[in-house]
mmCIF file of C-alpha atoms in Angstrom:
data_model
loop_
_atom_site.group_PDB
_atom_site.id
_atom_site.type_symbol
_atom_site.label_atom_id
_atom_site.label_comp_id
_atom_site.label_asym_id
_atom_site.label_seq_id
_atom_site.Cartn_x
_atom_site.Cartn_y
_atom_site.Cartn_z
ATOM 1 C CA MET A 1 -10.729 -8.665 -7.565
ATOM 2 C CA ALA A 2 -11.050 -12.435 -7.166
ATOM 3 C CA THR A 3 -7.964 -14.460 -6.357
ATOM 4 C CA SER A 4 -7.287 -18.086 -7.110
ATOM 5 C CA ALA A 5 -7.596 -20.706 -4.385
ATOM 6 C CA VAL A 6 -4.437 -21.597 -2.497
ATOM 7 C CA PRO A 7 -3.040 -24.925 -3.764
ATOM 8 C CA SER A 8 -2.825 -27.541 -1.057
ATOM 9 C CA ASP A 9 0.635 -28.884 -1.813
ATOM 10 C CA ASN A 10 3.693 -28.819 -4.063
ATOM 11 C CA LEU A 11 4.246 -25.106 -3.558
ATOM 12 C CA PRO A 12 7.713 -23.612 -4.005
ATOM 13 C CA THR A 13 9.185 -22.316 -0.761
ATOM 14 C CA TYR A 14 11.373 -19.224 -0.704
ATOM 15 C CA LYS A 15 13.548 -18.584 2.336
ATOM 16 C CA LEU A 16 13.932 -14.808 2.621
ATOM 17 C CA VAL A 17 16.252 -13.137 5.132
ATOM 18 C CA VAL A 18 15.902 -9.522 6.291
ATOM 19 C CA VAL A 19 19.270 -8.062 7.325
ATOM 20 C CA GLY A 20 20.576 -4.649 8.343
ATOM 21 C CA ASP A 21 21.640 -2.632 11.364
ATOM 22 C CA GLY A 22 19.541 -2.528 14.508
ATOM 23 C CA GLY A 23 16.807 0.090 14.520
ATOM 24 C CA VAL A 24 16.435 0.440 10.739
ATOM 25 C CA GLY A 25 12.899 -1.000 10.775
ATOM 26 C CA LYS A 26 13.426 -4.621 9.739
ATOM 27 C CA SER A 27 10.819 -5.919 12.173
ATOM 28 C CA ALA A 28 8.372 -3.130 11.328
ATOM 29 C CA LEU A 29 8.601 -4.008 7.630
ATOM 30 C CA THR A 30 8.217 -7.728 8.276
ATOM 31 C CA ILE A 31 5.264 -7.341 10.655
ATOM 32 C CA GLN A 32 3.571 -4.906 8.275
ATOM 33 C CA PHE A 33 3.959 -7.445 5.462
ATOM 34 C CA PHE A 34 2.613 -10.383 7.461
ATOM 35 C CA GLN A 35 0.129 -8.822 9.881
ATOM 36 C CA LYS A 36 -0.745 -5.503 8.191
ATOM 37 C CA ILE A 37 -0.067 -3.466 11.319
ATOM 38 C CA PHE A 38 2.576 -0.881 12.186
ATOM 39 C CA VAL A 39 4.648 -1.443 15.318
ATOM 40 C CA PRO A 40 6.094 1.954 16.311
ATOM 41 C CA ASP A 41 8.120 0.848 19.332
ATOM 42 C CA TYR A 42 11.614 -0.505 18.792
ATOM 43 C CA ASP A 43 12.211 -3.859 20.457
ATOM 44 C CA PRO A 44 15.604 -5.394 19.582
ATOM 45 C CA THR A 45 15.093 -8.687 17.782
ATOM 46 C CA ILE A 46 17.087 -11.851 18.346
ATOM 47 C CA GLU A 47 15.450 -13.787 15.530
ATOM 48 C CA ASP A 48 11.804 -13.936 14.478
ATOM 49 C CA SER A 49 10.465 -16.324 11.875
ATOM 50 C CA TYR A 50 7.328 -15.912 9.757
ATOM 51 C CA LEU A 51 5.508 -18.111 7.260
ATOM 52 C CA LYS A 52 2.989 -17.057 4.634
ATOM 53 C CA HIS A 53 1.201 -18.376 1.548
ATOM 54 C CA THR A 54 1.059 -15.659 -1.071
ATOM 55 C CA GLU A 55 0.343 -15.213 -4.764
ATOM 56 C CA ILE A 56 2.967 -13.412 -6.837
ATOM 57 C CA ASP A 57 2.433 -12.919 -10.570
ATOM 58 C CA ASN A 58 -0.368 -15.520 -10.576
ATOM 59 C CA GLN A 59 1.882 -18.121 -8.940
ATOM 60 C CA TRP A 60 1.342 -19.269 -5.370
ATOM 61 C CA ALA A 61 4.334 -19.723 -3.088
ATOM 62 C CA ILE A 62 5.306 -20.124 0.546
ATOM 63 C CA LEU A 63 7.424 -17.301 1.921
ATOM 64 C CA ASP A 64 9.592 -18.365 4.850
ATOM 65 C CA VAL A 65 10.971 -15.105 6.246
ATOM 66 C CA LEU A 66 13.592 -14.603 8.938
ATOM 67 C CA ASP A 67 13.772 -11.205 10.651
ATOM 68 C CA THR A 68 17.283 -11.020 12.039
ATOM 69 C CA ALA A 69 19.201 -9.284 14.804
ATOM 70 C CA GLY A 70 21.004 -6.142 13.723
ATOM 71 C CA GLN A 71 23.001 -5.692 16.893
ATOM 72 C CA GLU A 72 26.702 -6.477 16.695
ATOM 73 C CA GLU A 73 26.555 -8.847 19.674
ATOM 74 C CA PHE A 74 24.527 -11.261 17.538
ATOM 75 C CA SER A 75 26.890 -11.136 14.553
ATOM 76 C CA ALA A 76 28.081 -14.708 15.173
ATOM 77 C CA MET A 77 24.586 -15.964 14.321
ATOM 78 C CA ARG A 78 24.498 -14.328 10.890
ATOM 79 C CA GLU A 79 26.430 -16.892 8.905
ATOM 80 C CA GLN A 80 24.066 -19.625 10.084
ATOM 81 C CA TYR A 81 20.974 -18.112 8.507
ATOM 82 C CA MET A 82 22.853 -16.753 5.506
ATOM 83 C CA ARG A 83 23.865 -20.256 4.472
ATOM 84 C CA THR A 84 20.250 -21.340 3.955
ATOM 85 C CA GLY A 85 18.669 -18.124 2.653
ATOM 86 C CA ASP A 86 17.416 -18.014 -0.951
ATOM 87 C CA GLY A 87 17.398 -14.217 -1.041
ATOM 88 C CA PHE A 88 18.120 -11.190 1.143
ATOM 89 C CA LEU A 89 16.600 -7.795 1.831
ATOM 90 C CA ILE A 90 19.422 -5.490 2.939
ATOM 91 C CA VAL A 91 17.671 -2.729 4.874
ATOM 92 C CA TYR A 92 19.009 0.645 5.943
ATOM 93 C CA SER A 93 17.274 3.721 7.325
ATOM 94 C CA VAL A 94 17.404 6.920 5.285
ATOM 95 C CA THR A 95 17.669 8.755 8.623
ATOM 96 C CA ASP A 96 20.763 6.830 9.750
ATOM 97 C CA LYS A 97 23.977 7.376 7.811
ATOM 98 C CA ALA A 98 25.835 4.605 9.649
ATOM 99 C CA SER A 99 23.249 1.988 8.640
ATOM 100 C CA PHE A 100 23.710 3.071 5.021
ATOM 101 C CA GLU A 101 27.484 2.773 5.261
ATOM 102 C CA HIS A 102 27.134 -0.735 6.707
ATOM 103 C CA VAL A 103 25.321 -2.003 3.598
ATOM 104 C CA ASP A 104 28.752 -2.926 2.210
ATOM 105 C CA ARG A 105 29.439 -5.165 5.185
ATOM 106 C CA PHE A 106 26.209 -7.134 4.842
ATOM 107 C CA HIS A 107 26.580 -7.433 1.073
ATOM 108 C CA GLN A 108 30.132 -8.772 1.283
ATOM 109 C CA LEU A 109 29.267 -11.179 4.099
ATOM 110 C CA ILE A 110 26.401 -12.672 2.087
ATOM 111 C CA LEU A 111 28.627 -13.211 -0.953
ATOM 112 C CA ARG A 112 31.405 -14.686 1.187
ATOM 113 C CA VAL A 113 29.102 -17.137 2.947
ATOM 114 C CA LYS A 114 27.434 -18.108 -0.335
ATOM 115 C CA ASP A 115 30.788 -18.205 -2.148
ATOM 116 C CA ARG A 116 29.219 -16.412 -5.098
ATOM 117 C CA GLU A 117 29.956 -13.360 -7.227
ATOM 118 C CA SER A 118 26.284 -12.411 -6.968
ATOM 119 C CA PHE A 119 23.158 -13.605 -5.162
ATOM 120 C CA PRO A 120 19.463 -12.597 -5.085
ATOM 121 C CA MET A 121 19.082 -9.511 -2.909
ATOM 122 C CA ILE A 122 17.336 -6.151 -2.798
ATOM 123 C CA LEU A 123 18.553 -2.897 -1.268
ATOM 124 C CA VAL A 124 15.759 -1.409 0.863
ATOM 125 C CA ALA A 125 15.792 2.272 1.865
ATOM 126 C CA ASN A 126 13.386 2.381 4.800
ATOM 127 C CA LYS A 127 11.678 5.149 6.820
ATOM 128 C CA VAL A 128 11.211 7.450 3.825
ATOM 129 C CA ASP A 129 8.131 8.868 5.585
ATOM 130 C CA LEU A 130 10.521 10.753 7.904
ATOM 131 C CA MET A 131 11.336 13.336 5.255
ATOM 132 C CA HIS A 132 12.423 15.993 7.753
ATOM 133 C CA LEU A 133 15.030 13.608 9.198
ATOM 134 C CA ARG A 134 16.268 12.163 5.929
ATOM 135 C CA LYS A 135 20.067 12.077 5.509
ATOM 136 C CA ILE A 136 20.491 9.640 2.598
ATOM 137 C CA THR A 137 19.065 10.726 -0.747
ATOM 138 C CA ARG A 138 17.407 8.521 -3.336
ATOM 139 C CA GLU A 139 20.359 9.140 -5.654
ATOM 140 C CA GLN A 140 22.822 7.926 -3.014
ATOM 141 C CA GLY A 141 20.751 4.785 -2.488
ATOM 142 C CA LYS A 142 20.608 4.016 -6.186
ATOM 143 C CA GLU A 143 24.337 4.609 -6.475
ATOM 144 C CA MET A 144 24.938 2.136 -3.653
ATOM 145 C CA ALA A 145 22.835 -0.501 -5.438
ATOM 146 C CA THR A 146 24.695 0.107 -8.705
ATOM 147 C CA LYS A 147 28.009 -0.113 -6.886
ATOM 148 C CA HIS A 148 27.226 -3.687 -5.925
ATOM 149 C CA ASN A 149 26.348 -4.844 -9.427
ATOM 150 C CA PRO A 150 29.027 -7.470 -10.135
ATOM 151 C CA VAL A 151 31.160 -7.035 -13.239
ATOM 152 C CA MET A 152 32.286 -10.645 -13.555
ATOM 153 C CA ILE A 153 30.769 -12.129 -16.717
ATOM 154 C CA PRO A 154 31.421 -15.272 -18.790
ATOM 155 C CA HIS A 155 34.533 -15.232 -20.985
ATOM 156 C CA TYR A 156 32.799 -15.911 -24.278
ATOM 157 C CA GLN A 157 30.728 -12.791 -23.707
ATOM 158 C CA THR A 158 33.672 -10.538 -22.850
ATOM 159 C CA CYS A 159 35.645 -11.291 -25.976
ATOM 160 C CA ARG A 160 34.172 -10.007 -29.210
ATOM 161 C CA HIS A 161 35.449 -13.032 -31.129
ATOM 162 C CA LYS A 162 33.488 -16.240 -31.559
ATOM 163 C CA PRO A 163 33.606 -18.739 -28.677
ATOM 164 C CA SER A 164 35.193 -21.304 -30.992
ATOM 165 C CA VAL A 165 38.171 -18.978 -31.423
ATOM 166 C CA CYS A 166 38.918 -18.384 -27.728
ATOM 167 C CA ASN A 167 37.246 -21.499 -26.317
ATOM 168 C CA GLY A 168 37.232 -20.280 -22.703
ATOM 169 C CA SER A 169 40.939 -20.816 -22.124
ATOM 170 C CA GLN A 170 42.769 -19.430 -19.112
ATOM 171 C CA THR A 171 44.038 -16.548 -21.238
ATOM 172 C CA CYS A 172 42.609 -16.257 -24.705
ATOM 173 C CA LYS A 173 44.707 -15.484 -27.772
ATOM 174 C CA HIS A 174 43.358 -11.935 -27.726
ATOM 175 C CA GLY A 175 44.898 -11.203 -24.328
ATOM 176 C CA ARG A 176 41.746 -11.223 -22.186
ATOM 177 C CA ALA A 177 41.387 -13.329 -19.054
ATOM 178 C CA PRO A 178 38.144 -15.347 -18.864
ATOM 179 C CA GLY A 179 35.348 -13.848 -16.813
ATOM 180 C CA LEU A 180 36.674 -10.290 -16.756
ATOM 181 C CA VAL A 181 35.047 -7.243 -18.295
ATOM 182 C CA ASP A 182 37.182 -5.296 -20.770
ATOM 183 C CA ALA A 183 38.872 -2.354 -19.103
ATOM 184 C CA ASP A 184 37.094 0.048 -21.422
ATOM 185 C CA GLN A 185 33.679 -1.503 -20.684
ATOM 186 C CA THR A 186 32.309 0.843 -18.038
ATOM 187 C CA ARG A 187 29.720 -0.007 -15.441
ATOM 188 C CA ALA A 188 27.463 2.637 -16.940
ATOM 189 C CA GLU A 189 27.515 0.843 -20.280
ATOM 190 C CA LEU A 190 26.684 -2.441 -18.586
ATOM 191 C CA GLY A 191 23.848 -0.795 -16.690
ATOM 192 C CA LYS A 192 22.085 0.113 -19.927
ATOM 193 C CA LEU A 193 21.667 -3.589 -20.642
ATOM 194 C CA VAL A 194 19.956 -4.400 -17.339
ATOM 195 C CA GLY A 195 16.184 -4.599 -17.055
ATOM 196 C CA PRO A 196 14.305 -2.241 -14.722
ATOM 197 C CA ARG A 197 13.288 -4.981 -12.279
ATOM 198 C CA GLY A 198 16.715 -6.415 -11.689
ATOM 199 C CA GLY A 199 17.661 -9.967 -12.589
ATOM 200 C CA THR A 200 20.302 -10.631 -15.223
ATOM 201 C CA ASP A 201 21.010 -8.910 -18.497
ATOM 202 C CA ARG A 202 22.233 -10.529 -21.704
ATOM 203 C CA LEU A 203 25.803 -10.256 -20.421
ATOM 204 C CA GLY A 204 24.991 -12.208 -17.294
ATOM 205 C CA VAL A 205 25.381 -9.164 -15.034
ATOM 206 C CA THR A 206 23.104 -9.248 -11.991
ATOM 207 C CA LYS A 207 21.507 -5.989 -10.951
ATOM 208 C CA ILE A 208 20.595 -5.380 -7.305
ATOM 209 C CA PRO A 209 17.215 -3.608 -7.282
ATOM 210 C CA TYR A 210 16.713 -0.521 -5.114
ATOM 211 C CA ILE A 211 13.398 0.258 -3.435
ATOM 212 C CA GLU A 212 12.180 2.872 -0.944
ATOM 213 C CA THR A 213 9.791 1.771 1.803
ATOM 214 C CA SER A 214 7.847 2.873 4.843
ATOM 215 C CA ALA A 215 6.148 0.524 7.290
ATOM 216 C CA LYS A 216 4.099 3.341 8.786
ATOM 217 C CA ASP A 217 0.417 3.433 7.811
ATOM 218 C CA PRO A 218 -0.306 3.822 5.000
ATOM 219 C CA PRO A 219 2.647 1.567 4.121
ATOM 220 C CA LEU A 220 4.794 2.244 1.073
ATOM 221 C CA ASN A 221 6.182 -0.572 -1.092
ATOM 222 C CA VAL A 222 6.285 -3.097 1.762
ATOM 223 C CA ASP A 223 4.584 -5.918 -0.145
ATOM 224 C CA LYS A 224 6.470 -4.937 -3.275
ATOM 225 C CA ALA A 225 9.854 -5.303 -1.566
ATOM 226 C CA PHE A 226 9.196 -8.919 -0.556
ATOM 227 C CA HIS A 227 7.482 -9.785 -3.831
ATOM 228 C CA ASP A 228 10.265 -8.268 -5.920
ATOM 229 C CA LEU A 229 12.839 -10.344 -4.062
ATOM 230 C CA VAL A 230 10.889 -13.485 -4.949
ATOM 231 C CA ARG A 231 10.849 -12.324 -8.576
ATOM 232 C CA VAL A 232 14.634 -11.929 -8.508
ATOM 233 C CA ILE A 233 15.022 -15.419 -7.037
ATOM 234 C CA ARG A 234 12.753 -16.865 -9.715
ATOM 235 C CA GLN A 235 14.928 -15.280 -12.382
ATOM 236 C CA GLN A 236 18.182 -16.566 -10.930
ATOM 237 C CA ILE A 237 17.200 -19.928 -9.419
ATOM 238 C CA PRO A 238 15.459 -22.584 -11.541
ATOM 239 C CA GLU A 239 11.827 -22.863 -10.486
ATOM 240 C CA LYS A 240 11.947 -26.656 -10.489
ATOM 241 C CA SER A 241 14.572 -26.670 -7.737
ATOM 242 C CA GLN A 242 12.323 -24.484 -5.588
ATOM 243 C CA LYS A 243 9.324 -26.781 -6.052
ATOM 244 C CA LYS A 244 11.274 -29.825 -4.988
ATOM 245 C CA LYS A 245 12.734 -28.160 -1.926
ATOM 246 C CA LYS A 246 11.212 -29.307 1.330
ATOM 247 C CA LYS A 247 10.230 -26.647 3.816
ATOM 248 C CA THR A 248 13.193 -26.454 6.130
ATOM 249 C CA LYS A 249 13.265 -24.897 9.554
ATOM 250 C CA TRP A 250 15.508 -22.046 10.626
ATOM 251 C CA ARG A 251 15.600 -23.455 14.167
ATOM 252 C CA GLY A 252 13.166 -25.881 15.724
ATOM 253 C CA ASP A 253 9.464 -26.164 14.974
ATOM 254 C CA ARG A 254 7.253 -23.216 14.286
ATOM 255 C CA ALA A 255 3.732 -22.602 13.098
ATOM 256 C CA THR A 256 2.396 -20.287 10.451
ATOM 257 C CA GLY A 257 2.627 -16.718 11.697
ATOM 258 C CA THR A 258 5.339 -15.676 14.102
ATOM 259 C CA HIS A 259 7.623 -17.533 16.414
ATOM 260 C CA LYS A 260 10.215 -16.007 18.715
ATOM 261 C CA LEU A 261 13.388 -18.064 18.540
ATOM 262 C CA GLN A 262 15.380 -18.510 21.701
ATOM 263 C CA CYS A 263 19.049 -17.640 21.906
ATOM 264 C CA VAL A 264 20.999 -20.302 23.790
ATOM 265 C CA ILE A 265 24.530 -19.505 24.947
ATOM 266 C CA LEU A 266 26.708 -22.577 25.238
#
């Protein structure tokens, strides 16, 4: 199937950050996406940066991806790259229960650094090819993703009365605080209003997509994970702001492909 030529300039740039515990396969996923090879040996990453032109839904874009350190000794570096990321892949291994339990920590840190109730991210269940070692089920993964769907929504959408009646006051005349879901509005009911790909529903609730992956040949859903994150960003961030954004550097200069970033202790 023929593909369109890569535009020479004015491409939107998406800064994607891959986070998760050490050993969950973040580097294997990233290298499989960029280089189409599987790296079986685990080599702890400090930070690796990758750049790629790719076409997603007939729109060309530059993906600027940072593969991060999962080890706790590098935790001080996390806030630096989280501040500039446009979207995050939170990766855990289905064979490692601890990495699954630490999803909460990464999710909360991202929201704290971004100072947001929600932000573009995808929950990635990796190493599903290791079926005989699997400890975390698909249902548990989906439940984790649903757990992190925020329930803060605009006031005029929480109150059943017209906006002109309540007018977004601190406490409306019907006794509901702005931005809070009614107590009887369950998360399950909200979930019915969310599209299958994530994004936002008509209530403004952001769904975190869940995807299962394997970097081992033949790879499973590796391209889809990165592409779906871009789709979520496009839904939540105006496209015009992405097009105007200059390509920024994580640290220092780097060329298209890979670049090992040096850790300097001061």
